[in-house]
Amino acid sequence: MIDKDRIPQHIAIIMDGNGRWAEARGLNRSRGHQAGAESVDKITSECARLGVKFLTLYTFSTENWNRPAAEVDAIMKLLLSNLVEETFMNNNVRLRIVGDRSRVSENVIQAVEEMEERTAQNDRMTLVLAFSYSSRWEITDAMRKIAARVKAGTLCPDDINEHTVAQELDSSFAPDPELIIRTGGEQRISNFLLWQSAYSELYFTPTFWPDFNEQSLHAAIEDYQHRERRFGKTSAQVNNL
Ligand code: IPE
Ligand code: IPE
Ligand code: MG
């Protein structure tokens, strides 16, 4: 059973395994992404219900631009068809996108930004889609902004600290995720939230993303709740012994 009083504020998920899920069924990889979109709906509703405040989903990485054009196209279309205003409104969920918008086509960006605006007042949970995202891109972009502030004379290099960097990240509005889940069996980070994951608890499951359901989410949260988060201290210190 999960402890309702210790739900992570921010859960981030690397949604992997759509392609293998489809291939195992003799289906086109795009069908796997379609099935994955249903998991997105399920997990978003369940996180909102549990009281999670931020859910970040790794939807499309900078590196994913290198996939075959037909697959990239299918993912873009899927994103567009899944931006349903009613779903966000019914769940009182706000949408925010993080990533390199300059590489995304105009019609996709327009639809996304419209939904960000329309849902801006929703305050039960924020759904963050990491789209055309990579953490190295995000950190590099932050560095560029910091350099510009120094050049403009509004920031002194000696005053640059962790907070300055965190503030300039595209995802600066969200707290660091307490829990990062990766589905699909790979045990790597694939350029996701490198800065923000400094002290995140990592949870890997072989379950392909289209098979990941409410029960799987509960299992991940339960596992997280059994971890001791020490942040460099000793066990005795964190337990006030
Ligand atoms: C994750 O599933 C979704 C995206 C990267 C867009 P994959 O498409 O990577 O699925 P596998 O890893 O090939 O099974
Ligand atoms: C990571 O999945 C990106 C997303 C889930 C969007 P990939 O399937 O692209 O990761 P790698 O390249 O196998 O590490
Ligand atoms: Mg993959």
Short mmCIF file of C-alpha atoms and ligand atoms in Angstrom, two decimals:
data_model
loop_
_atom_site.label_atom_id
_atom_site.label_comp_id
_atom_site.label_asym_id
_atom_site.label_seq_id
_atom_site.Cartn_x
_atom_site.Cartn_y
_atom_site.Cartn_z
CA MET A 1 0.00 0.00 0.00
CA ILE A 2 1.25 3.47 -0.76
CA ASP A 3 1.39 6.07 1.97
CA LYS A 4 -0.91 8.88 0.76
CA ASP A 5 0.94 11.37 2.97
CA ARG A 6 4.29 10.77 1.31
CA ILE A 7 3.49 11.08 -2.37
CA PRO A 8 6.36 12.63 -4.36
CA GLN A 9 5.68 16.22 -5.39
CA HIS A 10 7.37 15.66 -8.73
CA ILE A 11 7.58 12.39 -10.67
CA ALA A 12 9.47 12.25 -13.97
CA ILE A 13 9.13 9.35 -16.41
CA ILE A 14 11.28 8.15 -19.31
CA MET A 15 8.51 6.49 -21.31
CA ASP A 16 10.45 3.80 -23.16
CA GLY A 17 9.50 0.57 -24.92
CA ASN A 18 6.75 1.67 -27.33
CA GLY A 19 8.60 0.34 -30.37
CA ARG A 20 9.42 -3.04 -28.83
CA TRP A 21 5.86 -3.38 -27.55
CA ALA A 22 4.60 -2.98 -31.14
CA GLU A 23 7.28 -5.15 -32.73
CA ALA A 24 6.48 -8.00 -30.33
CA ARG A 25 2.94 -7.91 -31.73
CA GLY A 26 4.02 -7.69 -35.37
CA LEU A 27 2.76 -4.11 -35.51
CA ASN A 28 4.26 -0.95 -36.90
CA ARG A 29 6.31 1.04 -34.33
CA SER A 30 3.88 3.94 -34.65
CA ARG A 31 1.15 1.71 -33.23
CA GLY A 32 3.33 1.39 -30.15
CA HIS A 33 3.42 5.16 -29.78
CA GLN A 34 -0.36 5.20 -30.15
CA ALA A 35 -0.71 2.64 -27.36
CA GLY A 36 1.77 4.68 -25.33
CA ALA A 37 -0.50 7.72 -25.59
CA GLU A 38 -3.18 5.77 -23.73
CA SER A 39 -0.73 5.13 -20.90
CA VAL A 40 -0.04 8.87 -20.80
CA ASP A 41 -3.75 9.52 -20.17
CA LYS A 42 -4.00 6.85 -17.49
CA ILE A 43 -0.85 7.87 -15.63
CA THR A 44 -1.64 11.59 -15.83
CA SER A 45 -5.08 11.06 -14.28
CA GLU A 46 -3.72 8.76 -11.60
CA CYS A 47 -0.90 11.14 -10.65
CA ALA A 48 -3.38 14.02 -10.38
CA ARG A 49 -5.66 11.84 -8.24
CA LEU A 50 -2.80 10.87 -5.92
CA GLY A 51 -1.83 14.50 -5.36
CA VAL A 52 1.39 14.64 -7.41
CA LYS A 53 2.00 18.33 -8.24
CA PHE A 54 4.36 17.94 -11.24
CA LEU A 55 4.54 15.05 -13.71
CA THR A 56 7.29 15.33 -16.31
CA LEU A 57 7.09 12.96 -19.27
CA TYR A 58 10.04 12.48 -21.60
CA THR A 59 8.07 12.50 -24.82
CA PHE A 60 10.64 13.18 -27.55
CA SER A 61 14.36 13.73 -27.16
CA THR A 62 16.72 15.89 -29.18
CA GLU A 63 18.32 12.62 -30.29
CA ASN A 64 14.95 11.26 -31.44
CA TRP A 65 15.08 13.77 -34.34
CA ASN A 66 17.48 11.23 -35.89
CA ARG A 67 14.76 8.57 -36.20
CA PRO A 68 13.19 7.75 -39.60
CA ALA A 69 11.10 10.68 -40.85
CA ALA A 70 7.90 8.60 -40.93
CA GLU A 71 8.23 7.73 -37.23
CA VAL A 72 9.00 11.35 -36.27
CA ASP A 73 5.99 12.44 -38.28
CA ALA A 74 3.74 9.90 -36.56
CA ILE A 75 4.90 11.11 -33.12
CA MET A 76 4.20 14.76 -34.04
CA LYS A 77 0.70 13.87 -35.27
CA LEU A 78 0.06 11.87 -32.13
CA LEU A 79 1.08 14.80 -29.95
CA LEU A 80 -1.32 17.07 -31.83
CA SER A 81 -4.24 14.66 -31.58
CA ASN A 82 -3.65 14.13 -27.88
CA LEU A 83 -3.75 17.78 -26.91
CA VAL A 84 -7.41 17.57 -25.95
CA GLU A 85 -8.54 20.60 -23.98
CA GLU A 86 -11.35 18.68 -22.29
CA THR A 87 -8.95 16.17 -20.72
CA PHE A 88 -6.82 18.93 -19.20
CA MET A 89 -9.87 20.84 -17.96
CA ASN A 90 -11.61 17.78 -16.48
CA ASN A 91 -8.48 16.89 -14.53
CA ASN A 92 -7.66 20.55 -13.70
CA VAL A 93 -4.19 19.94 -15.17
CA ARG A 94 -1.89 22.62 -16.52
CA LEU A 95 0.29 21.86 -19.54
CA ARG A 96 3.84 23.09 -19.93
CA ILE A 97 6.42 22.10 -22.53
CA VAL A 98 10.18 22.11 -22.04
CA GLY A 99 12.63 21.67 -24.88
CA ASP A 100 14.12 23.25 -27.97
CA ARG A 101 11.08 24.81 -29.65
CA SER A 102 13.20 26.13 -32.55
CA ARG A 103 13.37 22.65 -34.08
CA VAL A 104 9.64 21.92 -33.88
CA SER A 105 7.35 22.85 -36.79
CA GLU A 106 5.22 25.96 -36.53
CA ASN A 107 1.84 24.18 -36.42
CA VAL A 108 2.91 21.89 -33.56
CA ILE A 109 4.36 24.77 -31.54
CA GLN A 110 1.26 26.86 -32.10
CA ALA A 111 -1.05 24.07 -30.86
CA VAL A 112 1.14 23.41 -27.85
CA GLU A 113 1.42 27.08 -26.88
CA GLU A 114 -2.33 27.54 -27.26
CA MET A 115 -2.93 24.65 -24.84
CA GLU A 116 -0.34 26.06 -22.42
CA GLU A 117 -2.28 29.33 -22.41
CA ARG A 118 -5.71 27.76 -22.09
CA THR A 119 -4.66 25.60 -19.16
CA ALA A 120 -2.55 28.25 -17.40
CA GLN A 121 -5.06 28.67 -14.57
CA ASN A 122 -5.37 24.92 -13.81
CA ASP A 123 -3.71 24.19 -10.50
CA ARG A 124 -4.23 20.59 -9.45
CA MET A 125 -1.12 19.30 -11.25
CA THR A 126 1.27 20.50 -13.94
CA LEU A 127 1.96 18.06 -16.77
CA VAL A 128 5.37 18.88 -18.21
CA LEU A 129 6.12 17.39 -21.61
CA ALA A 130 9.84 17.22 -22.34
CA PHE A 131 9.61 17.55 -26.08
CA SER A 132 12.53 18.10 -28.45
CA TYR A 133 14.31 18.04 -25.11
CA SER A 134 17.72 17.02 -23.94
CA SER A 135 19.34 17.98 -20.70
CA ARG A 136 22.60 19.03 -22.34
CA TRP A 137 20.61 21.33 -24.62
CA GLU A 138 18.81 22.78 -21.58
CA ILE A 139 22.04 23.34 -19.61
CA THR A 140 23.84 24.82 -22.63
CA ASP A 141 20.93 27.18 -23.22
CA ALA A 142 21.06 28.25 -19.57
CA MET A 143 24.80 28.94 -19.91
CA ARG A 144 24.13 31.13 -22.94
CA LYS A 145 21.56 33.15 -20.97
CA ILE A 146 23.94 33.54 -18.03
CA ALA A 147 26.73 34.69 -20.37
CA ALA A 148 24.37 37.28 -21.86
CA ARG A 149 23.54 38.63 -18.40
CA VAL A 150 27.25 38.90 -17.59
CA LYS A 151 27.91 40.65 -20.89
CA ALA A 152 25.07 43.09 -20.23
CA GLY A 153 26.63 43.89 -16.87
CA THR A 154 23.61 42.74 -14.84
CA LEU A 155 25.35 39.69 -13.36
CA CYS A 156 28.80 39.46 -11.83
CA PRO A 157 30.64 36.12 -12.43
CA ASP A 158 31.43 35.89 -8.71
CA ASP A 159 27.70 35.88 -7.95
CA ILE A 160 26.97 32.82 -10.10
CA ASN A 161 25.85 29.96 -7.88
CA GLU A 162 23.68 26.83 -8.16
CA HIS A 163 20.57 28.92 -7.88
CA THR A 164 21.63 31.10 -10.85
CA VAL A 165 22.00 28.01 -13.04
CA ALA A 166 18.77 26.37 -11.84
CA GLN A 167 16.88 29.61 -12.47
CA GLU A 168 17.91 29.75 -16.13
CA LEU A 169 16.86 26.17 -16.94
CA ASP A 170 13.82 25.83 -19.19
CA SER A 171 12.17 23.73 -16.46
CA SER A 172 13.03 26.15 -13.63
CA PHE A 173 9.36 26.39 -12.60
CA ALA A 174 9.37 22.81 -11.27
CA PRO A 175 11.10 21.48 -8.15
CA ASP A 176 13.65 18.69 -8.68
CA PRO A 177 11.93 15.31 -9.18
CA GLU A 178 12.05 13.06 -6.12
CA LEU A 179 11.41 10.02 -8.31
CA ILE A 180 12.46 9.20 -11.87
CA ILE A 181 10.92 6.11 -13.48
CA ARG A 182 12.21 4.49 -16.66
CA THR A 183 10.09 1.84 -18.34
CA GLY A 184 11.24 -0.55 -21.08
CA GLY A 185 14.15 -2.21 -19.32
CA GLU A 186 17.08 0.06 -20.22
CA GLN A 187 19.02 1.38 -17.26
CA ARG A 188 20.23 4.74 -18.48
CA ILE A 189 19.25 8.39 -18.32
CA SER A 190 19.43 9.21 -22.07
CA ASN A 191 20.08 12.93 -21.60
CA PHE A 192 17.11 13.55 -19.28
CA LEU A 193 17.15 16.03 -16.35
CA LEU A 194 20.89 15.67 -15.64
CA TRP A 195 21.00 18.72 -13.38
CA GLN A 196 17.65 18.13 -11.67
CA SER A 197 18.26 14.43 -10.96
CA ALA A 198 21.25 15.07 -8.65
CA TYR A 199 19.34 13.48 -5.75
CA SER A 200 16.40 11.79 -7.46
CA GLU A 201 15.54 8.21 -6.62
CA LEU A 202 15.77 6.09 -9.78
CA TYR A 203 13.34 3.28 -10.54
CA PHE A 204 13.78 0.99 -13.54
CA THR A 205 11.16 -1.48 -14.69
CA PRO A 206 11.20 -3.92 -17.64
CA THR A 207 7.51 -3.13 -18.34
CA PHE A 208 7.07 -1.51 -21.75
CA TRP A 209 5.42 1.91 -21.54
CA PRO A 210 2.12 0.82 -23.21
CA ASP A 211 1.75 -1.85 -20.48
CA PHE A 212 2.55 0.56 -17.63
CA ASN A 213 -0.68 1.17 -15.72
CA GLU A 214 -1.97 2.52 -12.41
CA GLN A 215 -0.78 -0.60 -10.58
CA SER A 216 2.72 -0.23 -12.04
CA LEU A 217 2.78 3.39 -10.90
CA HIS A 218 1.73 2.39 -7.40
CA ALA A 219 4.54 -0.23 -7.30
CA ALA A 220 7.09 2.47 -8.27
CA ILE A 221 5.82 4.90 -5.62
CA GLU A 222 5.81 2.16 -2.99
CA ASP A 223 9.40 1.28 -3.86
CA TYR A 224 10.33 4.98 -3.58
CA GLN A 225 8.67 5.20 -0.17
CA HIS A 226 10.96 2.47 1.14
CA ARG A 227 14.11 4.39 0.21
CA GLU A 228 16.05 6.38 2.79
CA ARG A 229 16.92 9.77 1.31
CA ARG A 230 20.06 10.87 3.13
CA PHE A 231 21.36 13.79 1.01
CA GLY A 232 24.91 13.09 2.16
CA LYS A 233 24.04 12.77 5.84
CA THR A 234 24.19 9.59 7.90
CA SER A 235 21.21 7.37 8.53
CA ALA A 236 21.26 8.34 12.24
CA GLN A 237 21.12 12.02 11.34
CA VAL A 238 18.12 11.74 9.03
CA ASN A 239 16.30 9.64 11.62
CA ASN A 240 17.14 12.07 14.45
CA LEU A 241 18.78 9.29 16.47
C1 IPE B 1 9.88 5.54 -26.38
O1 IPE B 1 9.72 4.33 -27.00
C2 IPE B 1 9.19 6.66 -27.10
C3 IPE B 1 10.11 7.58 -27.80
C4 IPE B 1 11.40 7.56 -27.71
C5 IPE B 1 9.51 8.57 -28.65
P1 IPE B 1 10.73 3.83 -28.11
O2 IPE B 1 10.20 4.23 -29.44
O3 IPE B 1 12.11 4.25 -27.83
O4 IPE B 1 10.58 2.27 -27.93
P2 IPE B 1 11.74 1.19 -28.05
O5 IPE B 1 12.82 1.56 -27.09
O6 IPE B 1 12.21 1.20 -29.47
O7 IPE B 1 11.07 -0.08 -27.68
C1 IPE B 2 14.50 8.11 -24.43
O1 IPE B 2 14.16 6.95 -25.12
C2 IPE B 2 13.70 9.25 -24.94
C3 IPE B 2 12.27 9.19 -24.67
C4 IPE B 2 11.67 8.31 -23.91
C5 IPE B 2 11.49 10.23 -25.27
P1 IPE B 2 15.07 6.39 -26.29
O2 IPE B 2 14.53 5.09 -26.68
O3 IPE B 2 15.21 7.40 -27.38
O4 IPE B 2 16.48 6.23 -25.56
P2 IPE B 2 17.84 5.55 -26.02
O5 IPE B 2 18.33 6.30 -27.21
O6 IPE B 2 17.55 4.12 -26.34
O7 IPE B 2 18.74 5.67 -24.84
MG MG B 3 13.62 3.39 -26.74
#
